PDB file of C-alpha atoms in Angstrom:
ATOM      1  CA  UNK A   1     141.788 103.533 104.945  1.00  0.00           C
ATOM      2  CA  UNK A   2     141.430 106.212 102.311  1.00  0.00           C
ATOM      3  CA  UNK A   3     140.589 109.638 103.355  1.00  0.00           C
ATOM      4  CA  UNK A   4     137.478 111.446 102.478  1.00  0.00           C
ATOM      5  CA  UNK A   5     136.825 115.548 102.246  1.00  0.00           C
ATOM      6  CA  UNK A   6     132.815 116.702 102.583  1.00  0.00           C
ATOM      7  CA  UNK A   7     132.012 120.473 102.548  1.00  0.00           C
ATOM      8  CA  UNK A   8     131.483 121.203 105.964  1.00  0.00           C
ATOM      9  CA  UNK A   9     127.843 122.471 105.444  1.00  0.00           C
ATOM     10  CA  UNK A  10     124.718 122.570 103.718  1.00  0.00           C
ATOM     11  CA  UNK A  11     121.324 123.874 103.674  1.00  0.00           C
ATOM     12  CA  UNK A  12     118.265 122.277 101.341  1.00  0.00           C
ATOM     13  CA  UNK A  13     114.437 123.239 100.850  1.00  0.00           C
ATOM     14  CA  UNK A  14     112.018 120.473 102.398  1.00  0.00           C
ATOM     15  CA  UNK A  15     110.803 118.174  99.669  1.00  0.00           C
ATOM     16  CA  UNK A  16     113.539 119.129  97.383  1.00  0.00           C
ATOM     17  CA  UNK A  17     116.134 116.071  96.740  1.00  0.00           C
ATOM     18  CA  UNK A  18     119.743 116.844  98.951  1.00  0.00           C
ATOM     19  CA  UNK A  19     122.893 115.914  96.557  1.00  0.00           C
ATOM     20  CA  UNK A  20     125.768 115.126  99.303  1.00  0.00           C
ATOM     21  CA  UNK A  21     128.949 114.862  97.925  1.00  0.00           C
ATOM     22  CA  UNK A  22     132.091 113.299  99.209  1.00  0.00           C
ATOM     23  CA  UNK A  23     135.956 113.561  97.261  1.00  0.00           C
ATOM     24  CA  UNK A  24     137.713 110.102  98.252  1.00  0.00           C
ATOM     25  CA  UNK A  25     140.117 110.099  95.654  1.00  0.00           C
ATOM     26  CA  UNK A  26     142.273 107.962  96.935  1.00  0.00           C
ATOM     27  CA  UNK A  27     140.182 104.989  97.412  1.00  0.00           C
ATOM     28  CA  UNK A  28     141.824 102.026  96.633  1.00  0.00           C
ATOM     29  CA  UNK A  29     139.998  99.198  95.298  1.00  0.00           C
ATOM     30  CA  UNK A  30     138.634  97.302  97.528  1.00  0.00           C
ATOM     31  CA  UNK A  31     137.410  99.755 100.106  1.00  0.00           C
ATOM     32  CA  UNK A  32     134.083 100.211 100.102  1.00  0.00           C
ATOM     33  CA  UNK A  33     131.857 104.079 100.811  1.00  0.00           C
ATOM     34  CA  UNK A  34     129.676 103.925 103.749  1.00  0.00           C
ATOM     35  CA  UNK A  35     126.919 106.900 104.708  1.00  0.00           C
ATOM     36  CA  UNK A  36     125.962 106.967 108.129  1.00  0.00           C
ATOM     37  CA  UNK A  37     123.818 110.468 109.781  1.00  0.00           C
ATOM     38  CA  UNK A  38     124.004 111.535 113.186  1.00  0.00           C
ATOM     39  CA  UNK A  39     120.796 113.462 114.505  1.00  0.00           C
ATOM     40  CA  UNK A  40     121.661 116.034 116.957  1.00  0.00           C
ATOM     41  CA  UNK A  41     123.366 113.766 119.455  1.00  0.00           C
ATOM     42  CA  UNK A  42     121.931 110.698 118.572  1.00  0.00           C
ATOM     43  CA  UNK A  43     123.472 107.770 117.959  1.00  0.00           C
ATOM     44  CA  UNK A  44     124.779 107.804 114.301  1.00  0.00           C
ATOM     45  CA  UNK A  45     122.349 105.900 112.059  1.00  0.00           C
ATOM     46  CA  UNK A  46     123.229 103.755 109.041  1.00  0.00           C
ATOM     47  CA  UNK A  47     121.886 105.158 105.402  1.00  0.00           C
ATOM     48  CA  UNK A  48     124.068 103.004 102.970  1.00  0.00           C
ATOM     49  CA  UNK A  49     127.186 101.505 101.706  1.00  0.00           C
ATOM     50  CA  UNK A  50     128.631 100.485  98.086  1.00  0.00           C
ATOM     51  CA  UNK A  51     131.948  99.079  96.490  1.00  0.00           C
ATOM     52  CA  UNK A  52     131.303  99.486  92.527  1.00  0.00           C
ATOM     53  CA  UNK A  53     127.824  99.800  91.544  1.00  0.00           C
ATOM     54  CA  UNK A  54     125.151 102.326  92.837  1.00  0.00           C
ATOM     55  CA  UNK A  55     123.053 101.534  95.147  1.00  0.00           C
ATOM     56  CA  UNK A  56     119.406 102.175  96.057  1.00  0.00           C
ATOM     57  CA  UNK A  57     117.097 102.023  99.514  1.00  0.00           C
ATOM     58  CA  UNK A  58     114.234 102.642 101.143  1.00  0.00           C
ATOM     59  CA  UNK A  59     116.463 105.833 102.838  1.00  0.00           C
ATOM     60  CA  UNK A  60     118.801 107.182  99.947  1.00  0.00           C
ATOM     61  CA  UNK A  61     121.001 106.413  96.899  1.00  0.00           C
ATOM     62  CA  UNK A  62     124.367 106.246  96.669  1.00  0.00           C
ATOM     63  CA  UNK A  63     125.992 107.212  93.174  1.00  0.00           C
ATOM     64  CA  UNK A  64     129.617 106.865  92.867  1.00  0.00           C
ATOM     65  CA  UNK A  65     131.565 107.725  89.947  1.00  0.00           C
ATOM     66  CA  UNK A  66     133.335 105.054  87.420  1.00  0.00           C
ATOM     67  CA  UNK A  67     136.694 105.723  88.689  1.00  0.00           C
ATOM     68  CA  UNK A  68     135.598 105.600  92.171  1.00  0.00           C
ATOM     69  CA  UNK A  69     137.112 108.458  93.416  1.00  0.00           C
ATOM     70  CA  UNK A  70     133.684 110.916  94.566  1.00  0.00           C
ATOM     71  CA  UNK A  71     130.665 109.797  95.404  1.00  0.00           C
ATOM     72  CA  UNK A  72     127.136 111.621  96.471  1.00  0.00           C
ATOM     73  CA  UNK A  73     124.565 110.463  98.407  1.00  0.00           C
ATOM     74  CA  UNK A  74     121.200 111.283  97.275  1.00  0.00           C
ATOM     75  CA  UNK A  75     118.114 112.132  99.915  1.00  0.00           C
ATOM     76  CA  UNK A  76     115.107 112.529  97.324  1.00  0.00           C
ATOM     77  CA  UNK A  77     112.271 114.398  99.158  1.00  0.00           C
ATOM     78  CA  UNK A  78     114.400 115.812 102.182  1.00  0.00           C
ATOM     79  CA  UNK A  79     112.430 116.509 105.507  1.00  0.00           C
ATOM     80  CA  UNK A  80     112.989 118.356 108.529  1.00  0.00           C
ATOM     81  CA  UNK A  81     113.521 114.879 110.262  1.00  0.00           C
ATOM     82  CA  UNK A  82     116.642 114.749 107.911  1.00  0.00           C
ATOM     83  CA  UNK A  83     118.413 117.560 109.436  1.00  0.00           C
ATOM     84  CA  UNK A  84     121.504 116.075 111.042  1.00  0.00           C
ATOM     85  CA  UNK A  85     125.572 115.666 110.076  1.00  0.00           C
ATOM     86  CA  UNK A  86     126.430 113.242 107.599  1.00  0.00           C
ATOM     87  CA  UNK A  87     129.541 110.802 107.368  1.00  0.00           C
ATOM     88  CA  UNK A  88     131.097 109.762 104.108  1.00  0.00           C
ATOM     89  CA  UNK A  89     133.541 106.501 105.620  1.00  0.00           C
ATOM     90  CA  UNK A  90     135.765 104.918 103.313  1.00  0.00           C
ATOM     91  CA  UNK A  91     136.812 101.407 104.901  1.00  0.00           C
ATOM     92  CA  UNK A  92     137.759  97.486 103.717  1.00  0.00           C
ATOM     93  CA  UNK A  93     135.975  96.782 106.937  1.00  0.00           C
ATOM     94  CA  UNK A  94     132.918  95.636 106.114  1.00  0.00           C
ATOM     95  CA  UNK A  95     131.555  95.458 110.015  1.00  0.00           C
ATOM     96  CA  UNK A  96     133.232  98.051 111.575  1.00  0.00           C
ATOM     97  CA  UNK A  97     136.413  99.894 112.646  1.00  0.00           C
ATOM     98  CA  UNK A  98     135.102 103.122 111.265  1.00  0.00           C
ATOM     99  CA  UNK A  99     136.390 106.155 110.794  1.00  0.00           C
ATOM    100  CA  UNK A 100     134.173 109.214 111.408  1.00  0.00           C
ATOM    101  CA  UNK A 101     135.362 113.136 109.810  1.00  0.00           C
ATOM    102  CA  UNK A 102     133.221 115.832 110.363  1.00  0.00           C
ATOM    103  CA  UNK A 103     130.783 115.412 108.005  1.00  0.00           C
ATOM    104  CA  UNK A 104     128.821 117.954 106.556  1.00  0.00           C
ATOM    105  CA  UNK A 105     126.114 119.165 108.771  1.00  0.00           C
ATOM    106  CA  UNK A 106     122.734 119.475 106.465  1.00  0.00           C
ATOM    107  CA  UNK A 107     120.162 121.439 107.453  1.00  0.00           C
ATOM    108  CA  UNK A 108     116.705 121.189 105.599  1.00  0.00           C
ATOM    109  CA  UNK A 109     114.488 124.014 105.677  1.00  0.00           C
ATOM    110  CA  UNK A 110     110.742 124.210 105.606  1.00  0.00           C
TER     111      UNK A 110
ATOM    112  CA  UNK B   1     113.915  93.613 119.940  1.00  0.00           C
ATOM    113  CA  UNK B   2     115.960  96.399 122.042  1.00  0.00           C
ATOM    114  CA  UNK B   3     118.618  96.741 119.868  1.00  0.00           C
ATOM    115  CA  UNK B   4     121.862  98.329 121.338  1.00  0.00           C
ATOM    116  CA  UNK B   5     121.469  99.568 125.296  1.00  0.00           C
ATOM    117  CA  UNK B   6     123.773 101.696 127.233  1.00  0.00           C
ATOM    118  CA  UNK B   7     123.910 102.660 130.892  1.00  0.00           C
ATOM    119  CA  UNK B   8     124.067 105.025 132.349  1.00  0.00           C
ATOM    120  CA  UNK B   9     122.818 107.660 130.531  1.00  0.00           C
ATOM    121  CA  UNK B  10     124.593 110.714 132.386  1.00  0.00           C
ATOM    122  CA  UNK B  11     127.926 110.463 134.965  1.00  0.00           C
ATOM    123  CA  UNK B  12     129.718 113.004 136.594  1.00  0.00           C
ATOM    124  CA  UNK B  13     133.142 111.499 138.058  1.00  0.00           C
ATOM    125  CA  UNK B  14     135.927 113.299 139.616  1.00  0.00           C
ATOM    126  CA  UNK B  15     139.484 112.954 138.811  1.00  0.00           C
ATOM    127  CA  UNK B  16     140.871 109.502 139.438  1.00  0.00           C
ATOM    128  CA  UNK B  17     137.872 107.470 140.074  1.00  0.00           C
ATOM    129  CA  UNK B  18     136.822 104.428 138.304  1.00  0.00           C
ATOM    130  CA  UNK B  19     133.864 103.468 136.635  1.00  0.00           C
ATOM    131  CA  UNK B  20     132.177 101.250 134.129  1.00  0.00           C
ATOM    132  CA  UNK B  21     129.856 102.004 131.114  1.00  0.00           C
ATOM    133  CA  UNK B  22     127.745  99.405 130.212  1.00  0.00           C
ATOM    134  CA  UNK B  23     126.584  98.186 126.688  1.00  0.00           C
ATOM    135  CA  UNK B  24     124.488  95.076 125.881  1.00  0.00           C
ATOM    136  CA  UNK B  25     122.975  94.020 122.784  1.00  0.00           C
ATOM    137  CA  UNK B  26     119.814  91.477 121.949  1.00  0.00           C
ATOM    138  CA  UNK B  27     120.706  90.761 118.427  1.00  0.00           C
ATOM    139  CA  UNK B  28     123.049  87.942 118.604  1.00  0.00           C
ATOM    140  CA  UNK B  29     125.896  90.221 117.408  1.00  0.00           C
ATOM    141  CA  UNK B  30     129.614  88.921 116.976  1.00  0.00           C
ATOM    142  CA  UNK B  31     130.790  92.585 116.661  1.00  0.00           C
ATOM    143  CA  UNK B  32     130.406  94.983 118.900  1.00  0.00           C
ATOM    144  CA  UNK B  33     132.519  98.538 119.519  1.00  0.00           C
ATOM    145  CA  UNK B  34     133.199 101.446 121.774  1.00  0.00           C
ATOM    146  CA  UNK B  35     133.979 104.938 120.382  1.00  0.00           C
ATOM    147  CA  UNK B  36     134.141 108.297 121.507  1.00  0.00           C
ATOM    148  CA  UNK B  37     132.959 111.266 120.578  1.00  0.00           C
ATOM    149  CA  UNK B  38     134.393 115.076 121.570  1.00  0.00           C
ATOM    150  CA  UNK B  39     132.498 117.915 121.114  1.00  0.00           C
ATOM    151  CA  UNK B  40     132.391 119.201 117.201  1.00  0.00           C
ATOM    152  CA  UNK B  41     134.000 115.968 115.968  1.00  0.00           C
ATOM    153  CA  UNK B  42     133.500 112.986 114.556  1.00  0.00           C
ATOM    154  CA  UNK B  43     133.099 109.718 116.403  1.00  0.00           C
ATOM    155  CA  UNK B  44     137.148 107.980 116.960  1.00  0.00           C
ATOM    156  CA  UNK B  45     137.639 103.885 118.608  1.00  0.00           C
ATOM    157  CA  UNK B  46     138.570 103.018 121.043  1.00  0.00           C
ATOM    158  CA  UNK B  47     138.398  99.128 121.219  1.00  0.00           C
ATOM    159  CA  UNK B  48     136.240  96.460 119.738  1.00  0.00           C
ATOM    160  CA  UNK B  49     135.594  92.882 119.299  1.00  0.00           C
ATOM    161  CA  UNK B  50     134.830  90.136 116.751  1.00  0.00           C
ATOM    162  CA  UNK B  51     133.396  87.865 119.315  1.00  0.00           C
ATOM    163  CA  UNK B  52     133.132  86.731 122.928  1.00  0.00           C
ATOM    164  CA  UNK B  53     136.578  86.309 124.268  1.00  0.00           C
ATOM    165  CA  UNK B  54     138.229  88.632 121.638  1.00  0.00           C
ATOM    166  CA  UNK B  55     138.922  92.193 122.120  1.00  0.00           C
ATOM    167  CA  UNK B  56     141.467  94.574 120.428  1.00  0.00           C
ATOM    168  CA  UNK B  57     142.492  98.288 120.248  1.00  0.00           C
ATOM    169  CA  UNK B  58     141.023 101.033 118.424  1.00  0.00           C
ATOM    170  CA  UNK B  59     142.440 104.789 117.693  1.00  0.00           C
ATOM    171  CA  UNK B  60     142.081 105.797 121.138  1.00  0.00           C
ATOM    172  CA  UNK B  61     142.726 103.090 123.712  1.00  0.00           C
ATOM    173  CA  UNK B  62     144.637 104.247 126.530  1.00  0.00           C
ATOM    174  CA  UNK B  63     142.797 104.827 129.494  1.00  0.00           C
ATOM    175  CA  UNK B  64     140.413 102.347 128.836  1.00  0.00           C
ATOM    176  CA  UNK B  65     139.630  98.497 129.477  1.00  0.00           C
ATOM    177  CA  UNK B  66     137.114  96.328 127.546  1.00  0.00           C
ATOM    178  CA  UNK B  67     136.461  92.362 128.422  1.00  0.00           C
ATOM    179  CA  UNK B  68     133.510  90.144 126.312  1.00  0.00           C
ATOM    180  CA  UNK B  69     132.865  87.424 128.013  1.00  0.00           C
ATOM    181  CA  UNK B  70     129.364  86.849 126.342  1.00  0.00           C
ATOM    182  CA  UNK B  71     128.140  87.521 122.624  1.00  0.00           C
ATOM    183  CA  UNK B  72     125.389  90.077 124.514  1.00  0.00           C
ATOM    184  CA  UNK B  73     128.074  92.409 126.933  1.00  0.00           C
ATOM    185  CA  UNK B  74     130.409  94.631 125.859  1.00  0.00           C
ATOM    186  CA  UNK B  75     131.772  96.624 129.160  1.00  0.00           C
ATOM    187  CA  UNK B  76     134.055  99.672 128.964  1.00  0.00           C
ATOM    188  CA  UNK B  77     136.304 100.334 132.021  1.00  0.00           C
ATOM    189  CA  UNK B  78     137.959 103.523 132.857  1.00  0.00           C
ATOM    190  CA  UNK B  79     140.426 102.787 135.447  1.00  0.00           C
ATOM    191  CA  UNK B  80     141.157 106.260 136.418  1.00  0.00           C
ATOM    192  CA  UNK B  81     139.074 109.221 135.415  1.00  0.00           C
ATOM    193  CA  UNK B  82     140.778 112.118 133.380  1.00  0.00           C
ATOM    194  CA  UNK B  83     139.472 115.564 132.638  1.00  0.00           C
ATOM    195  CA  UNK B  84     140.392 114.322 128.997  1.00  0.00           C
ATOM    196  CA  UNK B  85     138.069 111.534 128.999  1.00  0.00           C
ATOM    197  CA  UNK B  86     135.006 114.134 129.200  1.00  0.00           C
ATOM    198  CA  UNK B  87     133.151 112.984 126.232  1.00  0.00           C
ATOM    199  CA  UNK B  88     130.313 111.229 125.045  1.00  0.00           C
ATOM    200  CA  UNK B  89     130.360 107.667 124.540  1.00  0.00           C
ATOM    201  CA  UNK B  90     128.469 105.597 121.825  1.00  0.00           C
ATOM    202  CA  UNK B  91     128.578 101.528 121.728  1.00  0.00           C
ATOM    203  CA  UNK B  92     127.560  99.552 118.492  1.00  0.00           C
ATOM    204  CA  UNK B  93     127.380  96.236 117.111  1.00  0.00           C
ATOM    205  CA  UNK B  94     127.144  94.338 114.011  1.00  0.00           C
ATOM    206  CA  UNK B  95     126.707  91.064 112.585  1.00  0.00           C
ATOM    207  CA  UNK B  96     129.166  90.807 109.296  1.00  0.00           C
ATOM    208  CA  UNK B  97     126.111  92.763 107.071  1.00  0.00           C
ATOM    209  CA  UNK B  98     128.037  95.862 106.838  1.00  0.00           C
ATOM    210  CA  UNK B  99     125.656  97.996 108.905  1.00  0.00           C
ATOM    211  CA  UNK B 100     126.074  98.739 112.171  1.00  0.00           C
ATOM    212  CA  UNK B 101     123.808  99.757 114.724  1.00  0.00           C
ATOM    213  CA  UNK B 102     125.253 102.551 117.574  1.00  0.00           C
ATOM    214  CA  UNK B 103     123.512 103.025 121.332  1.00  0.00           C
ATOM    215  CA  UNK B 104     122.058 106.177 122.273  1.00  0.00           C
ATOM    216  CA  UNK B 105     125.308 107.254 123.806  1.00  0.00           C
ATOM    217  CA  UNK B 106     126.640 107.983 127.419  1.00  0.00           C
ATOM    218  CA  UNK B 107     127.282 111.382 128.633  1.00  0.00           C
ATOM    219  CA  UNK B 108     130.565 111.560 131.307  1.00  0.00           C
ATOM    220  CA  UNK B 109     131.799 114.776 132.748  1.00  0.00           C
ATOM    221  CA  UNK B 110     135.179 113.979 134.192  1.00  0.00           C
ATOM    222  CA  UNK B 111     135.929 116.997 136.923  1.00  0.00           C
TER     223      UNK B 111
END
Protein backbone atom coordinates (compact mmCIF):
# COMPACT_ATOMS: atom_id res chain seq x y z
CA UNK A 1 0.00 0.00 0.00
CA UNK A 2 1.17 3.49 -0.83
CA UNK A 3 2.53 5.60 1.87
CA UNK A 4 1.03 8.76 3.08
CA UNK A 5 2.89 11.97 4.96
CA UNK A 6 0.32 14.41 7.20
CA UNK A 7 1.87 17.35 9.15
CA UNK A 8 2.00 16.13 12.47
CA UNK A 9 -0.23 18.96 13.92
CA UNK A 10 -2.78 21.46 13.68
CA UNK A 11 -4.77 23.93 15.46
CA UNK A 12 -8.27 25.59 13.94
CA UNK A 13 -10.83 28.29 15.35
CA UNK A 14 -14.35 26.64 16.25
CA UNK A 15 -16.78 27.21 13.42
CA UNK A 16 -14.09 27.91 10.99
CA UNK A 17 -13.80 25.01 8.16
CA UNK A 18 -10.34 22.61 9.01
CA UNK A 19 -8.41 21.90 5.50
CA UNK A 20 -6.44 18.47 6.36
CA UNK A 21 -4.07 17.61 3.96
CA UNK A 22 -2.38 14.37 3.18
CA UNK A 23 0.83 13.89 0.31
CA UNK A 24 0.27 10.17 -1.06
CA UNK A 25 2.12 10.55 -4.06
CA UNK A 26 2.67 7.37 -4.74
CA UNK A 27 -0.74 6.05 -4.93
CA UNK A 28 -1.17 3.73 -7.49
CA UNK A 29 -4.35 3.42 -9.19
CA UNK A 30 -6.48 1.49 -7.72
CA UNK A 31 -5.94 2.23 -4.07
CA UNK A 32 -8.37 4.08 -2.67
CA UNK A 33 -7.89 7.32 0.45
CA UNK A 34 -9.64 6.53 3.57
CA UNK A 35 -10.10 9.26 6.68
CA UNK A 36 -10.71 7.79 9.85
CA UNK A 37 -10.34 10.20 13.55
CA UNK A 38 -9.44 8.88 16.74
CA UNK A 39 -10.86 10.90 19.84
CA UNK A 40 -8.56 10.84 22.69
CA UNK A 41 -8.41 7.09 23.10
CA UNK A 42 -11.40 6.18 21.52
CA UNK A 43 -11.88 3.84 19.15
CA UNK A 44 -10.94 5.36 15.70
CA UNK A 45 -14.11 6.47 13.90
CA UNK A 46 -14.76 6.35 10.15
CA UNK A 47 -15.17 10.00 8.28
CA UNK A 48 -14.75 8.94 4.54
CA UNK A 49 -13.15 7.21 1.71
CA UNK A 50 -12.71 7.93 -2.23
CA UNK A 51 -10.90 6.37 -5.36
CA UNK A 52 -11.34 9.21 -8.19
CA UNK A 53 -14.01 11.59 -7.59
CA UNK A 54 -14.66 13.79 -4.44
CA UNK A 55 -16.73 12.90 -2.15
CA UNK A 56 -19.28 14.49 0.20
CA UNK A 57 -21.11 13.46 3.79
CA UNK A 58 -23.01 14.27 6.44
CA UNK A 59 -19.28 14.43 8.45
CA UNK A 60 -16.70 15.92 5.84
CA UNK A 61 -15.48 16.14 2.21
CA UNK A 62 -12.86 14.61 0.73
CA UNK A 63 -11.11 16.52 -2.28
CA UNK A 64 -8.39 14.79 -4.00
CA UNK A 65 -6.42 16.15 -6.70
CA UNK A 66 -6.64 14.98 -10.60
CA UNK A 67 -3.47 13.16 -10.48
CA UNK A 68 -4.30 11.58 -7.29
CA UNK A 69 -1.36 12.10 -5.54
CA UNK A 70 -2.66 14.69 -2.26
CA UNK A 71 -5.73 14.84 -0.99
CA UNK A 72 -7.48 17.09 1.98
CA UNK A 73 -10.17 16.38 3.97
CA UNK A 74 -12.46 19.13 4.63
CA UNK A 75 -14.37 19.61 8.28
CA UNK A 76 -16.68 22.75 7.42
CA UNK A 77 -17.82 24.27 10.78
CA UNK A 78 -15.15 22.51 13.12
CA UNK A 79 -16.21 21.98 16.87
CA UNK A 80 -14.56 21.24 19.96
CA UNK A 81 -16.10 17.65 19.63
CA UNK A 82 -13.73 17.47 16.52
CA UNK A 83 -10.60 17.69 18.39
CA UNK A 84 -8.89 14.34 17.92
CA UNK A 85 -5.87 12.74 15.48
CA UNK A 86 -6.68 12.12 12.06
CA UNK A 87 -5.60 9.17 9.66
CA UNK A 88 -5.07 9.62 5.96
CA UNK A 89 -4.93 5.42 4.86
CA UNK A 90 -4.14 4.65 1.46
CA UNK A 91 -5.28 0.88 0.81
CA UNK A 92 -6.84 -1.53 -2.26
CA UNK A 93 -8.58 -3.04 0.70
CA UNK A 94 -11.76 -1.93 0.62
CA UNK A 95 -12.82 -3.67 4.22
CA UNK A 96 -9.89 -3.58 6.06
CA UNK A 97 -6.19 -4.41 6.61
CA UNK A 98 -5.42 -0.83 7.40
CA UNK A 99 -2.62 0.90 7.91
CA UNK A 100 -2.61 3.64 10.58
CA UNK A 101 0.58 6.67 10.60
CA UNK A 102 0.44 9.16 13.03
CA UNK A 103 -1.87 11.36 11.80
CA UNK A 104 -2.03 14.81 12.46
CA UNK A 105 -3.44 15.61 15.79
CA UNK A 106 -6.09 18.70 15.26
CA UNK A 107 -6.99 20.65 17.88
CA UNK A 108 -10.01 23.13 17.49
CA UNK A 109 -10.15 26.02 19.62
CA UNK A 110 -13.08 27.92 21.01
CA UNK B 1 -27.82 -2.49 17.88
CA UNK B 2 -24.46 -2.75 20.11
CA UNK B 3 -22.19 -2.49 17.53
CA UNK B 4 -18.57 -3.76 18.27
CA UNK B 5 -18.02 -5.01 22.21
CA UNK B 6 -14.83 -5.74 23.91
CA UNK B 7 -14.02 -7.25 27.29
CA UNK B 8 -12.45 -6.56 29.48
CA UNK B 9 -12.00 -3.15 29.63
CA UNK B 10 -8.70 -2.97 31.87
CA UNK B 11 -6.05 -6.15 32.66
CA UNK B 12 -3.05 -6.19 34.49
CA UNK B 13 -1.10 -9.63 33.78
CA UNK B 14 2.27 -10.59 34.85
CA UNK B 15 4.92 -12.00 32.75
CA UNK B 16 4.06 -15.33 31.22
CA UNK B 17 0.46 -15.69 31.91
CA UNK B 18 -2.23 -16.25 29.48
CA UNK B 19 -5.25 -14.58 28.76
CA UNK B 20 -8.01 -13.87 26.32
CA UNK B 21 -9.57 -10.56 25.03
CA UNK B 22 -12.83 -10.83 23.89
CA UNK B 23 -14.62 -9.10 20.88
CA UNK B 24 -18.17 -9.77 19.58
CA UNK B 25 -20.13 -8.02 17.12
CA UNK B 26 -24.21 -7.80 16.44
CA UNK B 27 -24.04 -6.68 12.92
CA UNK B 28 -23.78 -9.77 10.95
CA UNK B 29 -20.18 -8.85 9.97
CA UNK B 30 -17.94 -11.19 7.69
CA UNK B 31 -14.86 -9.07 8.65
CA UNK B 32 -13.69 -8.56 11.69
CA UNK B 33 -9.88 -7.48 13.03
CA UNK B 34 -7.54 -7.12 15.93
CA UNK B 35 -4.92 -4.31 16.08
CA UNK B 36 -2.79 -2.76 18.44
CA UNK B 37 -2.05 0.33 19.44
CA UNK B 38 1.38 1.68 21.44
CA UNK B 39 1.48 4.74 23.02
CA UNK B 40 1.99 7.90 20.43
CA UNK B 41 1.37 5.68 17.40
CA UNK B 42 -0.84 4.70 15.09
CA UNK B 43 -3.00 1.61 15.28
CA UNK B 44 -0.71 -1.75 13.50
CA UNK B 45 -2.64 -5.69 12.83
CA UNK B 46 -2.30 -8.11 14.10
CA UNK B 47 -4.70 -10.76 12.56
CA UNK B 48 -8.06 -10.72 10.94
CA UNK B 49 -10.69 -12.60 9.21
CA UNK B 50 -13.01 -12.64 6.17
CA UNK B 51 -15.41 -14.99 7.77
CA UNK B 52 -16.14 -17.71 10.31
CA UNK B 53 -13.54 -20.35 9.97
CA UNK B 54 -10.95 -18.03 8.27
CA UNK B 55 -8.29 -16.22 10.01
CA UNK B 56 -4.90 -14.80 8.77
CA UNK B 57 -1.91 -12.66 9.92
CA UNK B 58 -1.57 -9.08 10.18
CA UNK B 59 1.75 -6.77 10.76
CA UNK B 60 2.18 -7.89 14.15
CA UNK B 61 1.22 -11.50 14.82
CA UNK B 62 3.55 -13.22 16.95
CA UNK B 63 2.51 -13.68 20.30
CA UNK B 64 -0.90 -13.88 19.51
CA UNK B 65 -3.75 -16.50 18.59
CA UNK B 66 -7.13 -15.70 16.95
CA UNK B 67 -9.95 -18.59 16.13
CA UNK B 68 -13.71 -17.52 14.47
CA UNK B 69 -15.76 -20.04 14.88
CA UNK B 70 -19.00 -17.86 14.52
CA UNK B 71 -19.74 -14.70 12.22
CA UNK B 72 -20.41 -12.79 15.90
CA UNK B 73 -16.78 -13.84 17.96
CA UNK B 74 -13.63 -12.79 17.23
CA UNK B 75 -11.23 -13.96 20.33
CA UNK B 76 -7.61 -12.84 20.71
CA UNK B 77 -5.28 -15.18 22.70
CA UNK B 78 -2.05 -14.26 24.21
CA UNK B 79 -0.38 -17.38 25.11
CA UNK B 80 2.28 -15.92 27.20
CA UNK B 81 2.28 -12.38 28.45
CA UNK B 82 5.28 -10.04 27.47
CA UNK B 83 6.20 -6.68 28.88
CA UNK B 84 6.08 -5.85 25.01
CA UNK B 85 2.57 -6.67 24.60
CA UNK B 86 1.61 -3.62 27.04
CA UNK B 87 -0.67 -1.84 24.76
CA UNK B 88 -4.04 -1.04 24.03
CA UNK B 89 -6.11 -3.18 22.01
CA UNK B 90 -8.95 -2.16 19.54
CA UNK B 91 -11.24 -4.91 17.60
CA UNK B 92 -13.35 -3.92 14.43
CA UNK B 93 -15.48 -5.29 11.88
CA UNK B 94 -16.90 -4.69 8.58
CA UNK B 95 -19.22 -5.88 6.11
CA UNK B 96 -17.50 -5.30 2.42
CA UNK B 97 -18.92 -1.29 2.57
CA UNK B 98 -15.56 0.05 3.08
CA UNK B 99 -16.16 1.41 6.58
CA UNK B 100 -15.27 -0.16 9.44
CA UNK B 101 -16.41 0.11 12.80
CA UNK B 102 -13.50 -0.30 15.86
CA UNK B 103 -14.49 -1.33 19.77
CA UNK B 104 -13.80 0.93 22.48
CA UNK B 105 -10.47 -0.72 23.04
CA UNK B 106 -8.83 -2.91 25.84
CA UNK B 107 -6.28 -1.60 28.13
CA UNK B 108 -3.41 -4.52 29.21
CA UNK B 109 -0.48 -3.74 31.38
CA UNK B 110 1.86 -6.67 30.99
CA UNK B 111 4.33 -6.54 34.30
Amino acid sequence: DAKTTQPPSMDCAEGRAANLPCNHSTISGNEYVYWYRQIHSQGPQYIIHGLKNNETNEMASLIITEDRKSSTLILPHATLRDTAVYYCIVTTDSWGKLQFGAGTQVVVTP
Amino acid sequence: NAGVTQTPKFQVLKTGQSMTLQCAQDMNHEYMSWYRQDPGMGLRLIHYSVGAGITDQGEVPNGYNVSRSTTEDFPLRLLSAAPSQTSVYFCASSYRDHEQFFGPGTRLTVL
